[in-house]
Amino acid sequence: MSRDNEKLHIVMFPWLAFGHIIPNLELAKLIAQKGHLVTFISTPRNIDRLPNLPPNRNITFFKLPLPKLHNDLPQNAEATTDVPYDVVQHLKSACDALQQPITRFLQSSKPDWIFYDFVPYWLGSIASQLGIKSAYFSIFTASLLGYLGPSPVLMGEDPVRTHPLHYTVSPDWVPFPSTVAWRYFEIMKISDGITHNHSGVSDMYRFGASIRNCDIVAVRSCSEFEPEWLQLLEQIHGKPILPVGQLPSSKNEDENENEMWQWMKEWLDKKEKGTVVYVAFGSEAKPSQDEVDEIAVGLEKSELPFLWVLRTQRGPTDPEVLRLPKGFEERTEGRGLVCTRWAPQLKILGHESVGGFLSHSGWTSVVEAIQEEKPLVLLTFLADQGINARVLEEKKLGYLIPRDERDGWFSSESVADSLRLVMLKDEGRIYREKVKEMKDLFVNKERQEGYINNLLDYLKAHTKIQRGSQDE
Ligand SMILES: *[C@@H]1O[C@H](CO)[C@@H](O)[C@H](O)[C@H]1NC(C)=O
Ligand SMILES: CC(=O)N[C@H]1CO[C@H](CO)[C@@H](O)[C@@H]1O
């Protein structure tokens, strides 16, 4: 078969976390729709757990088993959601051990481009040695990357951030006024990613090297939303920064999902329009037991109906299994529903009874909330969530539950008050309105297509296509 001169082959390798894999898959689908070929690399179990795709001859899934290392990674743990937070570092080590097999794969398949994530920071230089173009694809916003700063800072060559407190202020390289920074309790929770590193490499170093060694940075962003940050990125990194749009989730009609969905839908159908608060914190964030207690009592005090998707455990080896307060389910029977399994979030958010979303501020959840016009109440736990929350707060797209600056403590009253403010009160009207205003910008199909066309035009223009008579 003669290969079309215009047809690109792109390899994608997202970090082994569903919060990364899913937006990568959305991007892969959009690229495939334009007739290009995508090879999507992950581990066998992660690929088996992906949402069912309609038949798609343009996407090939390539299963790469994790090498067995002598560390504390439990058997069958292949994604961050499978392991307690402190074991994620071991998953990073295992991911680093994929360097050889991925190199061999690239040598034999000779793609035009590889899109990689921040954990396999070594992929950019391998690709360039093999004559393959590379993009660091950030599922994180341009605000986060801009806040993280230049590669020399991230890689410790320019040690301006030596203490967690340095992460709580707007840095010198941000030339405009901005609230974007972690709060003290947020950075303390993830300080292991900055300093200690069981995998031998800190997260900051991974970001720095990923950006330094790629040809372009592709960002889940749109220039209408954070133009100043995209511009800043181009300045500080001196390479092309290409926003790929917000990658709204596509609806899928999975059978399993339908069964769970029928049960939830029946329950939601009986509630009044716009009254139910949906509570969910993504596939990674897990509250502490004290936080669960406070959230639960807060939901009781709010007197609102609620649907709470609560992950009680991070994988089967997680020793800390969360419990609901004694008598909670009896006291809230009929008014509240707690689901401890995976749930079809986009469908829930799309139901008209749902009137607000108590979320961890993960960007996929944020995009889904905006997609379904549901106002956000935010409670951050990990990683980029604090930074996302600052951005949303600046734009009045989310209301943060008030917390103690030092330890992040929040009370059940503040949970109840925040929910009622955003969902019912006049002072909270702005949050309900802004989220609607933003919808077109985030999920408009043509706008999204425009970003993909722009990206593909760039990739094509910068690919050495010497295929004339080359048949494959
Ligand atoms: C796959 O690519 C072809 C063009 O080669 C295109 O017509 C088709 O729509 C693509 N399929 C999907 C599912 O995106
Ligand atoms: C890149 C980075 O931060 N590496 C550090 C990881 O931790 C070891 C000690 O455990 C340091 O020596 C490295 O500099």
Short mmCIF file of C-alpha atoms and ligand atoms in Angstrom, two decimals:
data_model
loop_
_atom_site.label_atom_id
_atom_site.label_comp_id
_atom_site.label_asym_id
_atom_site.label_seq_id
_atom_site.Cartn_x
_atom_site.Cartn_y
_atom_site.Cartn_z
CA MET A 1 0.00 0.00 0.00
CA SER A 2 1.40 3.35 -0.93
CA ARG A 3 1.43 5.74 1.94
CA ASP A 4 -0.21 9.07 1.38
CA ASN A 5 2.37 11.84 1.44
CA GLU A 6 0.20 13.87 3.71
CA LYS A 7 -0.44 11.11 6.20
CA LEU A 8 1.52 11.38 9.43
CA HIS A 9 2.36 8.59 11.85
CA ILE A 10 2.31 9.87 15.41
CA VAL A 11 3.23 7.86 18.49
CA MET A 12 1.73 8.90 21.82
CA PHE A 13 3.00 7.83 25.22
CA PRO A 14 1.07 9.36 28.12
CA TRP A 15 2.07 8.99 31.76
CA LEU A 16 0.50 5.94 33.43
CA ALA A 17 -2.34 7.89 35.02
CA PHE A 18 -5.88 7.97 33.66
CA GLY A 19 -5.99 11.74 34.13
CA HIS A 20 -3.23 11.80 31.49
CA ILE A 21 -4.24 8.82 29.36
CA ILE A 22 -7.81 10.04 28.71
CA PRO A 23 -6.96 13.52 27.34
CA ASN A 24 -4.18 11.91 25.25
CA LEU A 25 -6.77 9.53 23.84
CA GLU A 26 -9.10 12.44 23.03
CA LEU A 27 -6.26 14.10 21.15
CA ALA A 28 -5.46 10.81 19.38
CA LYS A 29 -9.08 10.50 18.24
CA LEU A 30 -9.10 14.02 16.82
CA ILE A 31 -5.83 13.41 14.98
CA ALA A 32 -7.11 10.06 13.66
CA GLN A 33 -10.29 11.72 12.41
CA LYS A 34 -8.13 13.75 10.07
CA GLY A 35 -6.85 10.54 8.56
CA HIS A 36 -3.47 10.35 10.32
CA LEU A 37 -2.17 7.26 12.04
CA VAL A 38 -1.66 7.16 15.78
CA THR A 39 0.12 4.47 17.77
CA PHE A 40 -0.98 4.78 21.37
CA ILE A 41 1.43 3.22 23.84
CA SER A 42 0.55 2.12 27.35
CA THR A 43 0.72 -0.99 29.51
CA PRO A 44 -1.58 -3.97 28.82
CA ARG A 45 -3.91 -3.41 31.77
CA ASN A 46 -4.23 0.29 31.10
CA ILE A 47 -5.17 -0.33 27.48
CA ASP A 48 -7.69 -2.96 28.56
CA ARG A 49 -9.27 -0.43 30.90
CA LEU A 50 -9.78 2.29 28.31
CA PRO A 51 -13.33 3.25 27.40
CA ASN A 52 -14.53 1.25 24.39
CA LEU A 53 -13.84 3.06 21.15
CA PRO A 54 -15.92 2.60 18.05
CA PRO A 55 -13.78 0.70 15.51
CA ASN A 56 -10.95 3.00 14.51
CA ARG A 57 -8.43 1.78 11.97
CA ASN A 58 -6.32 4.89 12.40
CA ILE A 59 -5.42 4.22 16.04
CA THR A 60 -3.27 1.25 16.99
CA PHE A 61 -2.81 0.37 20.64
CA PHE A 62 0.62 -0.92 21.53
CA LYS A 63 0.86 -2.81 24.81
CA LEU A 64 4.17 -2.51 26.57
CA PRO A 65 4.41 -4.52 29.81
CA LEU A 66 6.14 -2.84 32.74
CA PRO A 67 9.51 -4.39 33.52
CA LYS A 68 9.62 -6.14 36.88
CA LEU A 69 11.78 -4.11 39.22
CA HIS A 70 12.77 -4.99 42.73
CA ASN A 71 10.75 -2.29 44.33
CA ASP A 72 7.47 -1.92 46.16
CA LEU A 73 5.24 -1.72 43.14
CA PRO A 74 2.40 -4.20 43.74
CA GLN A 75 1.58 -6.80 41.11
CA ASN A 76 -0.83 -5.57 38.44
CA ALA A 77 -0.29 -1.96 39.44
CA GLU A 78 0.04 -0.14 36.14
CA ALA A 79 -1.57 3.24 36.79
CA THR A 80 -1.45 5.79 39.59
CA THR A 81 -5.00 4.89 40.54
CA ASP A 82 -3.79 1.35 41.45
CA VAL A 83 -1.41 2.43 44.18
CA PRO A 84 -1.29 4.59 47.31
CA TYR A 85 0.16 8.05 46.74
CA ASP A 86 3.58 7.24 48.21
CA VAL A 87 4.02 4.30 45.82
CA VAL A 88 3.57 6.47 42.71
CA GLN A 89 7.34 7.14 42.77
CA HIS A 90 7.91 3.43 42.18
CA LEU A 91 5.57 3.52 39.22
CA LYS A 92 7.74 6.33 37.86
CA SER A 93 10.83 4.14 38.22
CA ALA A 94 9.05 1.35 36.36
CA CYS A 95 8.08 3.81 33.64
CA ASP A 96 11.72 4.90 33.37
CA ALA A 97 12.64 1.25 32.81
CA LEU A 98 10.58 1.34 29.60
CA GLN A 99 13.31 3.40 27.96
CA GLN A 100 14.87 0.43 26.11
CA PRO A 101 11.67 -1.16 24.79
CA ILE A 102 10.30 2.20 23.64
CA THR A 103 13.56 3.03 21.90
CA ARG A 104 13.41 -0.31 20.07
CA PHE A 105 9.83 0.34 19.10
CA LEU A 106 10.69 3.77 17.71
CA GLN A 107 13.64 2.34 15.79
CA SER A 108 11.47 -0.25 14.09
CA SER A 109 8.31 1.78 13.52
CA LYS A 110 9.98 5.06 12.48
CA PRO A 111 7.09 7.42 13.23
CA ASP A 112 7.16 11.04 12.11
CA TRP A 113 6.45 12.42 15.55
CA ILE A 114 6.28 11.25 19.14
CA PHE A 115 4.11 12.96 21.73
CA TYR A 116 5.34 12.23 25.24
CA ASP A 117 4.44 13.14 28.79
CA PHE A 118 6.55 14.68 31.57
CA VAL A 119 7.43 11.43 33.34
CA PRO A 120 9.38 9.85 30.42
CA TYR A 121 11.50 13.01 30.22
CA TRP A 122 14.20 10.99 28.41
CA LEU A 123 12.10 10.52 25.27
CA GLY A 124 12.90 13.87 23.66
CA SER A 125 16.62 13.23 23.36
CA ILE A 126 16.11 9.61 22.26
CA ALA A 127 13.74 10.80 19.54
CA SER A 128 16.17 13.40 18.25
CA GLN A 129 18.98 10.82 18.12
CA LEU A 130 16.69 8.68 15.98
CA GLY A 131 15.73 11.59 13.74
CA ILE A 132 12.14 11.60 15.00
CA LYS A 133 10.43 14.88 15.84
CA SER A 134 9.01 15.18 19.32
CA ALA A 135 6.41 17.11 21.21
CA TYR A 136 6.08 17.33 24.94
CA PHE A 137 2.29 17.18 25.26
CA SER A 138 1.11 18.82 28.45
CA ILE A 139 -2.30 17.82 29.74
CA PHE A 140 -1.64 20.57 32.26
CA THR A 141 -2.68 24.15 31.51
CA ALA A 142 -0.35 26.82 30.16
CA SER A 143 -0.76 28.57 33.52
CA LEU A 144 0.82 25.64 35.32
CA LEU A 145 3.72 25.37 32.87
CA GLY A 146 4.26 29.12 33.00
CA TYR A 147 4.22 29.04 36.75
CA LEU A 148 6.69 26.12 36.81
CA GLY A 149 9.06 28.24 34.77
CA PRO A 150 12.21 27.84 32.64
CA SER A 151 13.98 24.49 32.27
CA PRO A 152 17.16 25.58 34.12
CA VAL A 153 15.01 26.44 37.16
CA LEU A 154 13.17 23.13 36.94
CA MET A 155 16.34 21.11 36.44
CA GLY A 156 18.11 22.70 39.38
CA GLU A 157 20.76 24.50 37.31
CA ASP A 158 19.37 27.82 38.41
CA PRO A 159 18.39 27.06 41.98
CA VAL A 160 15.93 29.84 42.72
CA ARG A 161 13.38 27.50 44.29
CA THR A 162 15.12 25.72 47.09
CA HIS A 163 12.35 25.76 49.65
CA PRO A 164 8.65 24.84 49.35
CA LEU A 165 7.78 28.43 50.33
CA HIS A 166 9.29 29.59 47.05
CA TYR A 167 6.37 27.87 45.37
CA THR A 168 3.79 29.99 47.15
CA VAL A 169 4.53 33.28 45.38
CA SER A 170 4.28 34.53 41.83
CA PRO A 171 7.79 34.09 40.35
CA ASP A 172 9.95 36.83 38.76
CA TRP A 173 9.50 35.51 35.23
CA VAL A 174 5.75 36.13 35.33
CA PRO A 175 5.53 39.74 34.10
CA PHE A 176 1.82 40.28 34.77
CA PRO A 177 -0.14 40.35 38.03
CA SER A 178 -1.27 36.84 38.91
CA THR A 179 -2.57 34.87 41.86
CA VAL A 180 -1.27 31.65 40.33
CA ALA A 181 0.88 29.86 42.93
CA TRP A 182 0.41 26.96 45.27
CA ARG A 183 -0.87 27.65 48.75
CA TYR A 184 1.31 26.56 51.63
CA PHE A 185 -0.72 23.46 52.50
CA GLU A 186 -0.95 22.45 48.84
CA ILE A 187 2.77 22.57 48.20
CA MET A 188 3.57 20.80 51.48
CA LYS A 189 1.40 17.89 50.41
CA ILE A 190 3.33 17.39 47.18
CA SER A 191 6.77 18.49 48.34
CA ASP A 192 8.04 14.94 47.78
CA GLY A 193 7.69 15.56 44.06
CA ILE A 194 9.97 18.55 44.39
CA THR A 195 12.63 17.29 46.74
CA HIS A 196 12.68 13.63 47.79
CA ASN A 197 12.52 11.33 44.86
CA HIS A 198 12.57 7.56 45.22
CA SER A 199 12.84 7.30 41.47
CA GLY A 200 16.06 9.34 41.55
CA VAL A 201 14.53 12.14 39.53
CA SER A 202 12.22 14.83 40.86
CA ASP A 203 9.01 15.78 39.07
CA MET A 204 10.38 19.27 38.50
CA TYR A 205 13.45 17.85 36.77
CA ARG A 206 11.18 15.68 34.60
CA PHE A 207 9.20 18.74 33.51
CA GLY A 208 12.35 20.73 32.79
CA ALA A 209 14.04 18.01 30.73
CA SER A 210 10.82 17.15 28.87
CA ILE A 211 10.45 20.73 27.72
CA ARG A 212 14.15 21.27 26.99
CA ASN A 213 14.51 18.18 24.78
CA CYS A 214 11.38 18.40 22.65
CA ASP A 215 10.91 20.21 19.34
CA ILE A 216 7.59 21.73 20.31
CA VAL A 217 5.35 21.94 23.35
CA ALA A 218 1.70 21.04 22.74
CA VAL A 219 -0.60 22.24 25.52
CA ARG A 220 -4.17 21.41 26.46
CA SER A 221 -5.19 25.03 26.30
CA CYS A 222 -6.78 27.63 24.11
CA SER A 223 -5.42 31.09 23.46
CA GLU A 224 -8.73 32.77 24.26
CA PHE A 225 -8.56 31.38 27.80
CA GLU A 226 -4.97 32.01 28.88
CA PRO A 227 -3.24 34.07 26.17
CA GLU A 228 -0.74 35.71 28.51
CA TRP A 229 0.51 32.33 29.77
CA LEU A 230 0.91 30.86 26.29
CA GLN A 231 2.91 33.90 25.25
CA LEU A 232 5.04 33.66 28.35
CA LEU A 233 5.81 30.01 27.60
CA GLU A 234 7.09 30.89 24.17
CA GLN A 235 9.35 33.54 25.69
CA ILE A 236 10.79 31.41 28.45
CA HIS A 237 11.32 28.27 26.38
CA GLY A 238 12.19 29.80 23.02
CA LYS A 239 10.34 27.12 21.10
CA PRO A 240 6.91 26.77 19.49
CA ILE A 241 4.05 26.38 21.94
CA LEU A 242 0.94 24.96 20.30
CA PRO A 243 -2.39 24.98 22.11
CA VAL A 244 -4.46 21.93 21.10
CA GLY A 245 -7.80 23.09 22.52
CA GLN A 246 -9.51 21.92 25.72
CA LEU A 247 -10.21 18.39 24.40
CA PRO A 248 -13.73 18.00 25.79
CA SER A 249 -14.63 14.39 26.60
CA SER A 250 -16.61 12.49 24.01
CA LYS A 251 -19.68 10.65 25.21
CA ASN A 252 -19.40 6.91 24.99
CA GLU A 253 -22.08 4.29 25.29
CA ASP A 254 -20.27 1.62 27.20
CA GLU A 255 -22.49 -1.27 28.32
CA ASN A 256 -21.15 -1.45 31.82
CA GLU A 257 -21.55 2.22 32.09
CA ASN A 258 -25.15 1.99 31.02
CA GLU A 259 -26.05 -0.42 33.80
CA MET A 260 -24.57 1.87 36.44
CA TRP A 261 -26.02 4.84 34.68
CA GLN A 262 -29.57 3.45 34.63
CA TRP A 263 -29.49 3.09 38.40
CA MET A 264 -28.20 6.63 38.89
CA LYS A 265 -30.47 8.12 36.30
CA GLU A 266 -33.56 6.65 37.95
CA TRP A 267 -32.48 8.22 41.21
CA LEU A 268 -31.64 11.58 39.63
CA ASP A 269 -34.91 11.65 37.66
CA LYS A 270 -36.80 11.86 40.95
CA LYS A 271 -34.97 14.98 42.09
CA GLU A 272 -35.88 18.53 41.23
CA LYS A 273 -34.05 20.36 38.47
CA GLY A 274 -30.73 21.91 39.47
CA THR A 275 -30.87 20.80 43.12
CA VAL A 276 -28.41 17.91 43.33
CA VAL A 277 -24.75 18.43 44.16
CA TYR A 278 -22.43 15.99 42.43
CA VAL A 279 -19.29 15.21 44.46
CA ALA A 280 -16.24 13.53 42.93
CA PHE A 281 -12.49 13.92 43.18
CA GLY A 282 -11.14 12.11 40.13
CA SER A 283 -9.15 8.93 39.77
CA GLU A 284 -6.20 9.94 41.92
CA ALA A 285 -7.16 12.32 44.67
CA LYS A 286 -8.13 10.58 47.87
CA PRO A 287 -9.23 12.64 50.86
CA SER A 288 -8.03 11.73 54.36
CA GLN A 289 -10.51 10.11 56.73
CA ASP A 290 -10.87 13.41 58.63
CA GLU A 291 -11.62 15.20 55.38
CA VAL A 292 -14.23 12.59 54.41
CA ASP A 293 -15.93 13.09 57.78
CA GLU A 294 -16.01 16.85 57.30
CA ILE A 295 -17.31 16.59 53.73
CA ALA A 296 -20.02 14.14 54.81
CA VAL A 297 -21.24 16.30 57.66
CA GLY A 298 -21.03 19.32 55.35
CA LEU A 299 -23.30 17.58 52.86
CA GLU A 300 -25.76 16.81 55.66
CA LYS A 301 -25.72 20.42 56.83
CA SER A 302 -26.20 21.78 53.32
CA GLU A 303 -29.59 20.04 53.19
CA LEU A 304 -29.02 19.57 49.46
CA PRO A 305 -29.56 16.27 47.69
CA PHE A 306 -26.20 14.80 46.66
CA LEU A 307 -24.59 12.14 44.53
CA TRP A 308 -21.14 11.35 45.89
CA VAL A 309 -18.68 9.21 43.98
CA LEU A 310 -16.14 8.27 46.62
CA ARG A 311 -13.05 6.21 45.97
CA THR A 312 -12.39 4.55 49.29
CA GLN A 313 -9.05 3.02 48.35
CA ARG A 314 -6.16 3.64 45.95
CA GLY A 315 -5.72 0.10 44.69
CA PRO A 316 -6.11 -3.18 46.61
CA THR A 317 -2.87 -2.67 48.56
CA ASP A 318 -3.92 0.69 50.01
CA PRO A 319 -4.07 0.09 53.77
CA GLU A 320 -6.21 3.15 54.50
CA VAL A 321 -9.75 2.37 53.44
CA LEU A 322 -12.07 5.35 53.81
CA ARG A 323 -15.34 5.01 55.70
CA LEU A 324 -18.40 7.18 55.90
CA PRO A 325 -19.28 8.56 59.35
CA LYS A 326 -21.43 6.29 61.48
CA GLY A 327 -25.11 6.53 60.60
CA PHE A 328 -24.44 8.87 57.68
CA GLU A 329 -26.13 6.72 55.08
CA GLU A 330 -29.20 6.15 57.23
CA ARG A 331 -29.53 9.84 58.05
CA THR A 332 -29.27 10.88 54.42
CA GLU A 333 -31.26 8.02 52.93
CA GLY A 334 -33.34 9.17 49.99
CA ARG A 335 -31.55 12.50 49.90
CA GLY A 336 -28.09 11.24 49.09
CA LEU A 337 -26.48 8.51 47.05
CA VAL A 338 -22.90 7.33 47.63
CA CYS A 339 -21.20 5.31 44.93
CA THR A 340 -17.82 3.74 45.65
CA ARG A 341 -17.20 2.46 42.13
CA TRP A 342 -16.28 4.09 38.88
CA ALA A 343 -19.17 6.26 37.63
CA PRO A 344 -20.06 7.87 34.29
CA GLN A 345 -19.20 11.42 35.26
CA LEU A 346 -20.08 13.19 32.03
CA LYS A 347 -23.54 11.63 32.03
CA ILE A 348 -24.12 12.56 35.65
CA LEU A 349 -23.03 16.15 35.01
CA GLY A 350 -25.32 16.25 32.00
CA HIS A 351 -28.41 15.35 34.03
CA GLU A 352 -30.71 18.32 34.61
CA SER A 353 -31.20 17.52 38.31
CA VAL A 354 -27.51 18.21 38.96
CA GLY A 355 -27.00 21.85 39.91
CA GLY A 356 -23.39 21.97 41.07
CA PHE A 357 -20.15 20.05 41.18
CA LEU A 358 -17.90 19.72 44.22
CA SER A 359 -14.63 18.87 42.50
CA HIS A 360 -10.90 18.46 43.12
CA SER A 361 -10.17 20.85 40.24
CA GLY A 362 -8.55 18.30 37.93
CA TRP A 363 -8.65 19.80 34.47
CA THR A 364 -10.67 17.04 32.78
CA SER A 365 -13.36 17.45 35.43
CA VAL A 366 -13.27 21.21 34.98
CA VAL A 367 -13.74 20.87 31.22
CA GLU A 368 -16.61 18.42 31.77
CA ALA A 369 -18.30 20.80 34.24
CA ILE A 370 -18.06 23.62 31.70
CA GLN A 371 -19.26 21.27 28.97
CA GLU A 372 -22.43 20.61 31.00
CA GLU A 373 -22.68 24.14 32.43
CA LYS A 374 -22.43 23.06 36.08
CA PRO A 375 -20.93 25.58 38.53
CA LEU A 376 -17.87 24.45 40.48
CA VAL A 377 -17.11 24.35 44.19
CA LEU A 378 -13.47 23.42 44.62
CA LEU A 379 -11.53 21.38 47.14
CA THR A 380 -7.98 20.66 45.99
CA PHE A 381 -5.89 17.65 46.98
CA LEU A 382 -2.82 17.10 44.82
CA ALA A 383 -0.55 17.99 41.95
CA ASP A 384 -1.77 20.72 39.60
CA GLN A 385 -5.14 21.06 41.32
CA GLY A 386 -4.14 24.07 43.44
CA ILE A 387 -2.86 25.94 40.39
CA ASN A 388 -6.03 25.13 38.44
CA ALA A 389 -8.08 26.40 41.34
CA ARG A 390 -6.23 29.78 41.33
CA VAL A 391 -6.92 30.18 37.61
CA LEU A 392 -10.61 29.31 38.05
CA GLU A 393 -10.88 31.60 41.06
CA GLU A 394 -9.36 34.52 39.12
CA LYS A 395 -11.93 34.02 36.38
CA LYS A 396 -14.84 33.42 38.76
CA LEU A 397 -15.29 29.96 37.33
CA GLY A 398 -15.03 28.20 40.65
CA TYR A 399 -15.52 28.91 44.35
CA LEU A 400 -12.95 27.57 46.77
CA ILE A 401 -14.04 26.12 50.07
CA PRO A 402 -12.27 28.31 52.67
CA ARG A 403 -9.33 26.47 54.32
CA ASP A 404 -6.59 27.01 56.83
CA GLU A 405 -3.46 28.25 55.04
CA ARG A 406 -1.06 26.11 57.07
CA ASP A 407 -2.69 22.69 57.19
CA GLY A 408 -5.53 23.00 54.70
CA TRP A 409 -8.18 22.28 57.29
CA PHE A 410 -11.79 23.05 56.39
CA SER A 411 -14.96 22.70 58.40
CA SER A 412 -18.24 21.02 57.59
CA GLU A 413 -19.92 24.47 57.89
CA SER A 414 -17.69 25.88 55.17
CA VAL A 415 -18.54 22.90 52.95
CA ALA A 416 -22.27 23.49 53.47
CA ASP A 417 -22.03 27.28 53.10
CA SER A 418 -19.93 27.06 49.93
CA LEU A 419 -22.34 24.64 48.28
CA ARG A 420 -25.36 26.74 49.14
CA LEU A 421 -23.60 29.91 47.99
CA VAL A 422 -22.75 28.54 44.56
CA MET A 423 -25.94 26.59 43.96
CA LEU A 424 -28.65 28.70 45.55
CA LYS A 425 -27.66 32.14 46.75
CA ASP A 426 -27.69 35.43 44.92
CA GLU A 427 -24.03 36.13 45.80
CA GLY A 428 -23.15 32.93 43.95
CA ARG A 429 -24.94 33.85 40.74
CA ILE A 430 -21.65 34.83 39.09
CA TYR A 431 -20.35 31.25 39.33
CA ARG A 432 -23.49 29.90 37.69
CA GLU A 433 -23.29 32.48 34.91
CA LYS A 434 -19.56 32.38 34.17
CA VAL A 435 -19.54 28.66 33.63
CA LYS A 436 -22.22 29.07 30.94
CA GLU A 437 -20.36 31.94 29.31
CA MET A 438 -17.24 29.81 29.04
CA LYS A 439 -18.94 26.86 27.41
CA ASP A 440 -18.57 27.97 23.81
CA LEU A 441 -14.92 28.75 24.28
CA PHE A 442 -14.17 25.32 25.76
CA VAL A 443 -16.30 22.92 23.77
CA ASN A 444 -17.19 24.57 20.47
CA LYS A 445 -16.54 21.90 17.82
CA GLU A 446 -15.22 24.23 15.14
CA ARG A 447 -12.92 25.98 17.53
CA GLN A 448 -11.57 22.60 18.69
CA GLU A 449 -11.10 21.53 15.06
CA GLY A 450 -9.28 24.74 14.31
CA TYR A 451 -6.72 23.93 16.99
CA ILE A 452 -6.22 20.42 15.63
CA ASN A 453 -5.86 21.67 12.04
CA ASN A 454 -3.34 24.21 13.18
CA LEU A 455 -1.37 21.57 15.07
CA LEU A 456 -1.42 19.16 12.13
CA ASP A 457 -0.38 21.88 9.68
CA TYR A 458 2.61 22.55 11.88
CA LEU A 459 3.50 18.87 12.21
CA LYS A 460 3.23 18.35 8.46
CA ALA A 461 5.28 21.42 7.63
CA HIS A 462 8.03 20.23 9.95
CA THR A 463 8.20 16.59 8.97
CA LYS A 464 10.82 15.44 6.54
CA ILE A 465 8.52 13.60 4.20
CA GLN A 466 10.76 11.82 1.71
CA ARG A 467 8.39 9.14 0.73
CA GLY A 468 7.88 9.70 -2.98
CA SER A 469 8.29 6.09 -4.04
CA GLN A 470 8.62 4.64 -0.57
CA ASP A 471 5.95 1.99 -0.15
CA GLU A 472 4.91 0.48 3.17
C1 LIG B 1 -9.42 7.19 9.42
O1 LIG B 1 -8.80 7.82 8.31
C2 LIG B 1 -9.60 7.90 7.14
C3 LIG B 1 -8.74 8.54 6.04
O2 LIG B 1 -7.59 7.79 5.84
C4 LIG B 1 -10.83 8.70 7.42
O3 LIG B 1 -11.65 8.74 6.28
C5 LIG B 1 -11.61 8.07 8.58
O4 LIG B 1 -12.70 8.86 8.93
C6 LIG B 1 -10.69 7.91 9.79
N1 LIG B 1 -11.40 7.15 10.80
C7 LIG B 1 -11.67 7.60 12.05
C8 LIG B 1 -12.47 6.70 12.89
O5 LIG B 1 -11.31 8.66 12.48
C1 LIG B 2 16.77 15.50 39.90
C2 LIG B 2 16.75 15.37 41.35
O1 LIG B 2 16.14 16.13 42.07
N1 LIG B 2 17.45 14.36 41.81
C3 LIG B 2 17.65 14.11 43.22
C4 LIG B 2 16.89 12.89 43.70
O2 LIG B 2 17.26 12.56 45.00
C5 LIG B 2 18.61 12.29 45.16
C6 LIG B 2 18.82 11.90 46.60
O3 LIG B 2 17.85 11.01 47.01
C7 LIG B 2 19.44 13.52 44.81
O4 LIG B 2 20.82 13.23 44.93
C8 LIG B 2 19.15 13.92 43.41
O5 LIG B 2 19.80 15.12 43.10
#
